[in-house]
mmCIF file with all atom_site columns, C-alpha atoms in Angstrom:
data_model
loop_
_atom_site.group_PDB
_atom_site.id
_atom_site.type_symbol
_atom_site.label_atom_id
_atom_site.label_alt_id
_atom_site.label_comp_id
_atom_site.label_asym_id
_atom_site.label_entity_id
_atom_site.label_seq_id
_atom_site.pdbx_PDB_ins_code
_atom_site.Cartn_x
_atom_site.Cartn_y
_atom_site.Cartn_z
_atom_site.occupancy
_atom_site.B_iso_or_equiv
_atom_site.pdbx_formal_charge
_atom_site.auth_seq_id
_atom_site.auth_comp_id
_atom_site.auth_asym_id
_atom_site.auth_atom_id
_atom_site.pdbx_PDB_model_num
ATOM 1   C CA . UNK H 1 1   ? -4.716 -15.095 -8.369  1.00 0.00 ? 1   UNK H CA 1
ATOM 2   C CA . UNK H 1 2   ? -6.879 -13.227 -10.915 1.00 0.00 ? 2   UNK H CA 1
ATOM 3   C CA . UNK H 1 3   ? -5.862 -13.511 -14.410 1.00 0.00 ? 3   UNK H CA 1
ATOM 4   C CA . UNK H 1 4   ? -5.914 -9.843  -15.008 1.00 0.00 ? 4   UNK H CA 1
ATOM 5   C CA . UNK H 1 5   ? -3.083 -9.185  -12.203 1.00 0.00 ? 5   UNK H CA 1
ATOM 6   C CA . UNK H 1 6   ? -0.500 -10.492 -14.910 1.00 0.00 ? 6   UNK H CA 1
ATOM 7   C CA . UNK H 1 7   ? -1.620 -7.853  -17.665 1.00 0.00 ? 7   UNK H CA 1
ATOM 8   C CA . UNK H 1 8   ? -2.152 -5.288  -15.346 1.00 0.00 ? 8   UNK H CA 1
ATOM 9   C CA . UNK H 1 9   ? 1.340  -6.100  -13.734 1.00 0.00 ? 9   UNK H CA 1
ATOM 10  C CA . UNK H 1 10  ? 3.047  -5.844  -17.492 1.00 0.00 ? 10  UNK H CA 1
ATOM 11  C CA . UNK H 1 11  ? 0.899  -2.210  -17.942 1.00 0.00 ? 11  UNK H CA 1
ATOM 12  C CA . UNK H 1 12  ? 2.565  -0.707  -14.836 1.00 0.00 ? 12  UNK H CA 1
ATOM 13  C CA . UNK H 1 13  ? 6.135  -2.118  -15.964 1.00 0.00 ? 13  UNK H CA 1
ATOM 14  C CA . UNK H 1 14  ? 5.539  -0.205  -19.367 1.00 0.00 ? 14  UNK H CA 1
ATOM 15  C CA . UNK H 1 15  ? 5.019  3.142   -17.596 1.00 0.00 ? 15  UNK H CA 1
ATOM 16  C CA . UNK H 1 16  ? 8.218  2.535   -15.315 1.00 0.00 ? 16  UNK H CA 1
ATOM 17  C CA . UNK H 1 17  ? 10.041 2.063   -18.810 1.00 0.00 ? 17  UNK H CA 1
ATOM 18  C CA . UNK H 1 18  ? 8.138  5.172   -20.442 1.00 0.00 ? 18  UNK H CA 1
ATOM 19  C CA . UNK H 1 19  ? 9.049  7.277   -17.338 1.00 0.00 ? 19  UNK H CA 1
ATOM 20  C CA . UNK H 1 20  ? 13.069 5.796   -17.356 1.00 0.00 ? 20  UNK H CA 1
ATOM 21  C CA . UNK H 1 21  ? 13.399 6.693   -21.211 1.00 0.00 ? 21  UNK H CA 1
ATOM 22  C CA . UNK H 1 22  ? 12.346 10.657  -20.547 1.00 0.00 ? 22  UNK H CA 1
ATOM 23  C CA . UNK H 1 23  ? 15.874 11.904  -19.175 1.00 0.00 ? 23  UNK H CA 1
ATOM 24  C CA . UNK H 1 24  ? 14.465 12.103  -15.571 1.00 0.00 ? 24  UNK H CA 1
ATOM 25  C CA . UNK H 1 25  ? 17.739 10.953  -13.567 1.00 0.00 ? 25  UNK H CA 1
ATOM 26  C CA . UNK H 1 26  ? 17.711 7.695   -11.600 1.00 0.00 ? 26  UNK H CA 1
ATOM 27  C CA . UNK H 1 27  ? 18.047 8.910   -8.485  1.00 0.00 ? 27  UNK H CA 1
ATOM 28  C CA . UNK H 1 28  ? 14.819 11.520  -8.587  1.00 0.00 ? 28  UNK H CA 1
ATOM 29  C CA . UNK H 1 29  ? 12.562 8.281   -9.849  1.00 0.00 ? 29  UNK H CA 1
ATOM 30  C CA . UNK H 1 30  ? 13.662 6.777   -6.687  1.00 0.00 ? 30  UNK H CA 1
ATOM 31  C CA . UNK H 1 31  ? 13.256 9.629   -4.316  1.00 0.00 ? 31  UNK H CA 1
ATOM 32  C CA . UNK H 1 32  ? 9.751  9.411   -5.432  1.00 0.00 ? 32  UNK H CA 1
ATOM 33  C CA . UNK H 1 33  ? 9.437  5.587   -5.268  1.00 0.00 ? 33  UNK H CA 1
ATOM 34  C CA . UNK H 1 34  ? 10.825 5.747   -1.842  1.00 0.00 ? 34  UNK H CA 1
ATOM 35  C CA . UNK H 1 35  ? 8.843  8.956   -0.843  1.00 0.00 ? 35  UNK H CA 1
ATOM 36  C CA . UNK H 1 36  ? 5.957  7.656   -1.848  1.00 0.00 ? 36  UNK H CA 1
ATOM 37  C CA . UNK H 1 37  ? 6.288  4.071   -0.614  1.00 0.00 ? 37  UNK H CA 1
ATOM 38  C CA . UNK H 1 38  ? 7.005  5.261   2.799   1.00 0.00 ? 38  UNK H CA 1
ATOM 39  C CA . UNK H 1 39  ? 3.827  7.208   3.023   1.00 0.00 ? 39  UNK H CA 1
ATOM 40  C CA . UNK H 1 40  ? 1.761  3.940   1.841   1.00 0.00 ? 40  UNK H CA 1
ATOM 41  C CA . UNK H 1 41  ? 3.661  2.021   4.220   1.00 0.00 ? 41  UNK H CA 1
ATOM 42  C CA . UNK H 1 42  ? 4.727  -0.679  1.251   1.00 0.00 ? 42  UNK H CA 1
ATOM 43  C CA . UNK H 1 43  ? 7.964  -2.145  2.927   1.00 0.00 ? 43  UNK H CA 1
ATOM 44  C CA . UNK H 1 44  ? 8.288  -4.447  0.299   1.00 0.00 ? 44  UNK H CA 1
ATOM 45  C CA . UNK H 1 45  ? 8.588  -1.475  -2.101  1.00 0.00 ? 45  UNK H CA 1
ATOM 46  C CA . UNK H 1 46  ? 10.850 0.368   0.228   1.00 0.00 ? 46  UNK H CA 1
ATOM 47  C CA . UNK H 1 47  ? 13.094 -2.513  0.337   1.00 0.00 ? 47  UNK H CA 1
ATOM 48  C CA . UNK H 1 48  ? 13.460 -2.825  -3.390  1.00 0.00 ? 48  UNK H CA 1
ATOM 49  C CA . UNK H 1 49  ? 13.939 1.227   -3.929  1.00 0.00 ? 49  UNK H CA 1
ATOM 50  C CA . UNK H 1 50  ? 16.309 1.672   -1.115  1.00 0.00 ? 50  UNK H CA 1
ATOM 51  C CA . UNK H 1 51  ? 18.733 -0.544  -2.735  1.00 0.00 ? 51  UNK H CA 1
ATOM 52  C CA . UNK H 1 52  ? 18.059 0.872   -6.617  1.00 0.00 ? 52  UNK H CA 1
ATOM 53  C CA . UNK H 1 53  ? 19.184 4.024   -4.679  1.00 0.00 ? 53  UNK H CA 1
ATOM 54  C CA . UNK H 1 54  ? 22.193 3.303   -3.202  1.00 0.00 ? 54  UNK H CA 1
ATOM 55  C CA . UNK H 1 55  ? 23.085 1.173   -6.437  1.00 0.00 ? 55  UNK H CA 1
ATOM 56  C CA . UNK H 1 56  ? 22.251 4.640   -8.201  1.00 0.00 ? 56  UNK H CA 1
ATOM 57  C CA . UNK H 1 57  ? 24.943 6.338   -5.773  1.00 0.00 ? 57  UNK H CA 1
ATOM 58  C CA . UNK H 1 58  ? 22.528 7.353   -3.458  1.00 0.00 ? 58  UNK H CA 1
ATOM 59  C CA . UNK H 1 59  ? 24.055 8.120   0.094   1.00 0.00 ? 59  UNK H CA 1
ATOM 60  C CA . UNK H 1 60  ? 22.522 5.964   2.304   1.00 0.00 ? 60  UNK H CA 1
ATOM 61  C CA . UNK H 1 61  ? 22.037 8.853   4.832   1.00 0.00 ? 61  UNK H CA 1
ATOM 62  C CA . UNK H 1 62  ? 20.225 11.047  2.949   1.00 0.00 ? 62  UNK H CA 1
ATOM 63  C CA . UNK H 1 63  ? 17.399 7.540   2.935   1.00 0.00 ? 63  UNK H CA 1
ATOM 64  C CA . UNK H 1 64  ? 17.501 7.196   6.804   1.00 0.00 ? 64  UNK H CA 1
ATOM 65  C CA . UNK H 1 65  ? 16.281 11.240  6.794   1.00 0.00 ? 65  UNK H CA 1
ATOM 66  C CA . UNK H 1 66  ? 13.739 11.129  3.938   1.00 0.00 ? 66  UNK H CA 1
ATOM 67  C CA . UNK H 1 67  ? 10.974 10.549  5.940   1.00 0.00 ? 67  UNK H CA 1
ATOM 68  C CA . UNK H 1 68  ? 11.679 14.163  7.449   1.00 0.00 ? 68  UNK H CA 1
ATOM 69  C CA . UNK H 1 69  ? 12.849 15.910  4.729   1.00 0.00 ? 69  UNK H CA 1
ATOM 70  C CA . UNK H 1 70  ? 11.280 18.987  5.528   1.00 0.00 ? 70  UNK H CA 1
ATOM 71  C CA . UNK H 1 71  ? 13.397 19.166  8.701   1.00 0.00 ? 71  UNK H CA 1
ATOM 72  C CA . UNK H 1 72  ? 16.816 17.775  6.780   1.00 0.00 ? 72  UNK H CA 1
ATOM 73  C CA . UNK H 1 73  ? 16.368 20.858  3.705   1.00 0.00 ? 73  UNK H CA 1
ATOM 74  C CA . UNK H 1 74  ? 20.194 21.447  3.209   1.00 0.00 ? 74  UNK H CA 1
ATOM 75  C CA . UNK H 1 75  ? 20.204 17.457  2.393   1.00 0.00 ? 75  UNK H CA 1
ATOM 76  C CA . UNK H 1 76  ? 18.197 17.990  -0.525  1.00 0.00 ? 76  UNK H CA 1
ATOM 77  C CA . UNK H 1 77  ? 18.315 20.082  -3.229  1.00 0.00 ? 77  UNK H CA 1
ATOM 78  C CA . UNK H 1 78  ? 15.393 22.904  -4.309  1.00 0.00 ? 78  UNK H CA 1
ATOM 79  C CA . UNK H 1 79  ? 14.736 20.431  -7.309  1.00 0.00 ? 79  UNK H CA 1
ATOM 80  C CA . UNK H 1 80  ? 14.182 17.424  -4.713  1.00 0.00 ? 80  UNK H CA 1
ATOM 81  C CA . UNK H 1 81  ? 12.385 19.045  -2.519  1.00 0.00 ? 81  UNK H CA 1
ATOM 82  C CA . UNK H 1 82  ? 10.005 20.010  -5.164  1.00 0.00 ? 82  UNK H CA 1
ATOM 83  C CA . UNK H 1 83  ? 10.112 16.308  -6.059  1.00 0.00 ? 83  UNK H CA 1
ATOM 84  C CA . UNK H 1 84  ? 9.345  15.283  -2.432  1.00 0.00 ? 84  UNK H CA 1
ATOM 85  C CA . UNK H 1 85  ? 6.270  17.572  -2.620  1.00 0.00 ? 85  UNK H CA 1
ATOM 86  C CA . UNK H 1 86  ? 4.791  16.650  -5.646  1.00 0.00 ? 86  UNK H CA 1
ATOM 87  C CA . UNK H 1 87  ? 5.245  13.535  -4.635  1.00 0.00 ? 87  UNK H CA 1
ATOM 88  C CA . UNK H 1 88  ? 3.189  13.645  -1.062  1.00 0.00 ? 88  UNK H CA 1
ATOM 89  C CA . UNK H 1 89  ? 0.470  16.006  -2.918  1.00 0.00 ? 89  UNK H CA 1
ATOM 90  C CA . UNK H 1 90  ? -0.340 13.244  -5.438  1.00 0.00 ? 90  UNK H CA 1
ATOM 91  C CA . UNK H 1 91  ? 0.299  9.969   -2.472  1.00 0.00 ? 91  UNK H CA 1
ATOM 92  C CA . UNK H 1 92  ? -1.995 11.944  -0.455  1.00 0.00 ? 92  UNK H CA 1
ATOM 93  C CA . UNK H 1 93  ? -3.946 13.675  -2.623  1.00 0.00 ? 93  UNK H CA 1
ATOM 94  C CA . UNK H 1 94  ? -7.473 13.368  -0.956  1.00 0.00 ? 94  UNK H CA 1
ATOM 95  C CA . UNK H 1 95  ? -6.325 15.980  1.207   1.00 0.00 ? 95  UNK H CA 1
ATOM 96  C CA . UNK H 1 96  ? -6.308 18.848  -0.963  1.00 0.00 ? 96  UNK H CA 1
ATOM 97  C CA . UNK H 1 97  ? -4.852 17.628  -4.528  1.00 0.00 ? 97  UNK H CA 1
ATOM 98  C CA . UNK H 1 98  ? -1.527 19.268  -6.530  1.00 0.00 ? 98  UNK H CA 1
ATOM 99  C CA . UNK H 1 99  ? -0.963 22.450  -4.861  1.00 0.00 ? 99  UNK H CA 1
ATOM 100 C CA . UNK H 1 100 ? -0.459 25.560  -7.343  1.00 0.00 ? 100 UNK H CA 1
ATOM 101 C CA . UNK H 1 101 ? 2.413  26.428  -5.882  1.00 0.00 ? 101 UNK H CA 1
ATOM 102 C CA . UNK H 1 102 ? 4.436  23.218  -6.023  1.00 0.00 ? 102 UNK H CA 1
ATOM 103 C CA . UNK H 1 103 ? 2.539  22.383  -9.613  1.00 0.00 ? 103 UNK H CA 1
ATOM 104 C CA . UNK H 1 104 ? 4.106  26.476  -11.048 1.00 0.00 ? 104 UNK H CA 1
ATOM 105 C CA . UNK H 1 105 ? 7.213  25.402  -9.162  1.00 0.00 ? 105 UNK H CA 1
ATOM 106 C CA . UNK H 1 106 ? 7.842  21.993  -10.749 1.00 0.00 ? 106 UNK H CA 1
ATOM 107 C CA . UNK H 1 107 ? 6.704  23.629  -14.610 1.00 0.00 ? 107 UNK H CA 1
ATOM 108 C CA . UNK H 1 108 ? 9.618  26.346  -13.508 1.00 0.00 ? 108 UNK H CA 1
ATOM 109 C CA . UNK H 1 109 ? 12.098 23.556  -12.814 1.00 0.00 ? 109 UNK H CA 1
ATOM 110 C CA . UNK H 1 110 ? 11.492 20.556  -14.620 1.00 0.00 ? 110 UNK H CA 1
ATOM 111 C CA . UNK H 1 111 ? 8.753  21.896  -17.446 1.00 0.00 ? 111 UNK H CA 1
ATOM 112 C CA . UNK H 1 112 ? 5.594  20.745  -18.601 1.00 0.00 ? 112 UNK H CA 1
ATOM 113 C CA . UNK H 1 113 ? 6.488  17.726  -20.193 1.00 0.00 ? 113 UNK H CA 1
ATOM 114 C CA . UNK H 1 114 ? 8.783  16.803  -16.816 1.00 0.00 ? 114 UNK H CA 1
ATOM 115 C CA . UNK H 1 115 ? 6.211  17.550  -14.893 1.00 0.00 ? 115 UNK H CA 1
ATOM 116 C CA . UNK H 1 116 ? 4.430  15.333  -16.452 1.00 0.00 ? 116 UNK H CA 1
ATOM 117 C CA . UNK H 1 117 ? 6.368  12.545  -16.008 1.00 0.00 ? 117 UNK H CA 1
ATOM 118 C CA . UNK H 1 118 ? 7.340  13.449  -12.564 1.00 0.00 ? 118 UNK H CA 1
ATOM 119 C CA . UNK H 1 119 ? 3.439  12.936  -11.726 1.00 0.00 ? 119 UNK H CA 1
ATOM 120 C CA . UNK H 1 120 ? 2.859  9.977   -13.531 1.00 0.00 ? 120 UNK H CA 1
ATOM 121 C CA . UNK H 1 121 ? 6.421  8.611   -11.659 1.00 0.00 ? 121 UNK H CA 1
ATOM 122 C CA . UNK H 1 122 ? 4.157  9.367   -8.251  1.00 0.00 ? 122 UNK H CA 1
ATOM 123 C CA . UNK H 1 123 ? 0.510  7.508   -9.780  1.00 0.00 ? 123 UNK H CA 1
ATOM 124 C CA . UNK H 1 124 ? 3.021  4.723   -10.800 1.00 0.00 ? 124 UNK H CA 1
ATOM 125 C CA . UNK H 1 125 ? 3.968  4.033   -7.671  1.00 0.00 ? 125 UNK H CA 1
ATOM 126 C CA . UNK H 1 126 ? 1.446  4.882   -5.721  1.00 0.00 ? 126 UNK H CA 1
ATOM 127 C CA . UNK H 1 127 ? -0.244 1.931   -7.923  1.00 0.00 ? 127 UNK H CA 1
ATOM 128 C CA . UNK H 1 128 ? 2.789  -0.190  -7.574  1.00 0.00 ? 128 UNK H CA 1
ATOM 129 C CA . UNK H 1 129 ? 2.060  0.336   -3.670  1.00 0.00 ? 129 UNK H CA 1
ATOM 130 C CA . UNK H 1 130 ? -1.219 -0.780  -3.706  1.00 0.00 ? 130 UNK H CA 1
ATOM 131 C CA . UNK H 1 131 ? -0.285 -3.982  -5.085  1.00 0.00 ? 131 UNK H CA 1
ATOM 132 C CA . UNK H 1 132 ? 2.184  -4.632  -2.677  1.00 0.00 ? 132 UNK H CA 1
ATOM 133 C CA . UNK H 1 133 ? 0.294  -3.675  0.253   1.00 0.00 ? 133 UNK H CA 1
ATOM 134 C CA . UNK H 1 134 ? -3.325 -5.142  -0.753  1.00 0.00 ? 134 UNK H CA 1
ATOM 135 C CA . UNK H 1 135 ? -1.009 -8.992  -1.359  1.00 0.00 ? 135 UNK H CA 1
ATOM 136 C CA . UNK H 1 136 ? 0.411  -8.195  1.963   1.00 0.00 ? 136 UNK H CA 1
ATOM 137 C CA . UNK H 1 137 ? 3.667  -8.287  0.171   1.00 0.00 ? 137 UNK H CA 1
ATOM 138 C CA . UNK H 1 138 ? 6.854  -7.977  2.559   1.00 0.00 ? 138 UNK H CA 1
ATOM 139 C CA . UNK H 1 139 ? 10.479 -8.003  1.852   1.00 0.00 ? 139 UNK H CA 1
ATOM 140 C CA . UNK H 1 140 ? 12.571 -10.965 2.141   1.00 0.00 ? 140 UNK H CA 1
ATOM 141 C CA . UNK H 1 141 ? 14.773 -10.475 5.185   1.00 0.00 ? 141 UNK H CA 1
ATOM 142 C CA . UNK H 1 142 ? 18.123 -12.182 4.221   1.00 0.00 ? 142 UNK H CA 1
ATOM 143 C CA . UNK H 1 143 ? 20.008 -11.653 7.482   1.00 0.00 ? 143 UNK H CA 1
ATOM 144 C CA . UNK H 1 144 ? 18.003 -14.664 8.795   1.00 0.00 ? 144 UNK H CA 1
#
């Protein structure tokens, strides 16, 4: 394994900690871990934020219809949503980058600082992602 993967692996873990000390709740951070991880296709990811979430409270039904969250609106709440969005602009951002509308919508809600954050959450993982999927990473199935 290269020797940078270790510092570069302790340089992502700093930003999760940076991001967890700025008041965001739990729960949001994972909607956009999960969000985010399910557009990469990082199971291994998925597998670790799925269960953060439902150790966070999160209802377990509310993961099974994340994927079409557009579809499940009442499920979510206008903050979330906003989350969700931001998140898939920045995952996917080739397509058209951080859409005014959802970047005025997210100052409105969370503020600029929030915002922020609420980006860098979405890089973080995205990056996180990348790792998992470029090792061809997979969760540990422990029903076996």
């Amino acid at each position: 394994m290269n020797e940078a993967f270790p510092e570069s692996y302790k340089l992502l873990r700093e930003i999760d900690t940076l991001i967890k000390k700025t008041g965001i709740p739990p729960l949001y951070l994972e909607l956009i871990k999960l969000r985010a991880s399910q557009l990469n296709g990082c199971a291994y990811c998925l597998n670790i934020h799925s269960n953060d979430a439902i150790k966070y409270g999160e209802d377990p039904k509310r993961i099974y219809v994340l994927s079409a969250w557009r579809e499940a609106k009442e499920w979510f709440t206008e903050e979330e949503q906003v989350i969700l969005q931001l998140t898939e602009e920045i995952t996917q951002i080739r397509n058209h980058g951080i859409s005014d509308e959802v970047y005025n919508k997210s100052i409105e809600l969370f503020g600029e600082q929030k915002t922020v954050y609420l980006i860098t959450a979405a890089i973080n993982i995205n990056s996180w992602n990348r790792l998992g999927v470029g090792l061809n990473m997979h969760p540990v199935n422990n029903k076996s």
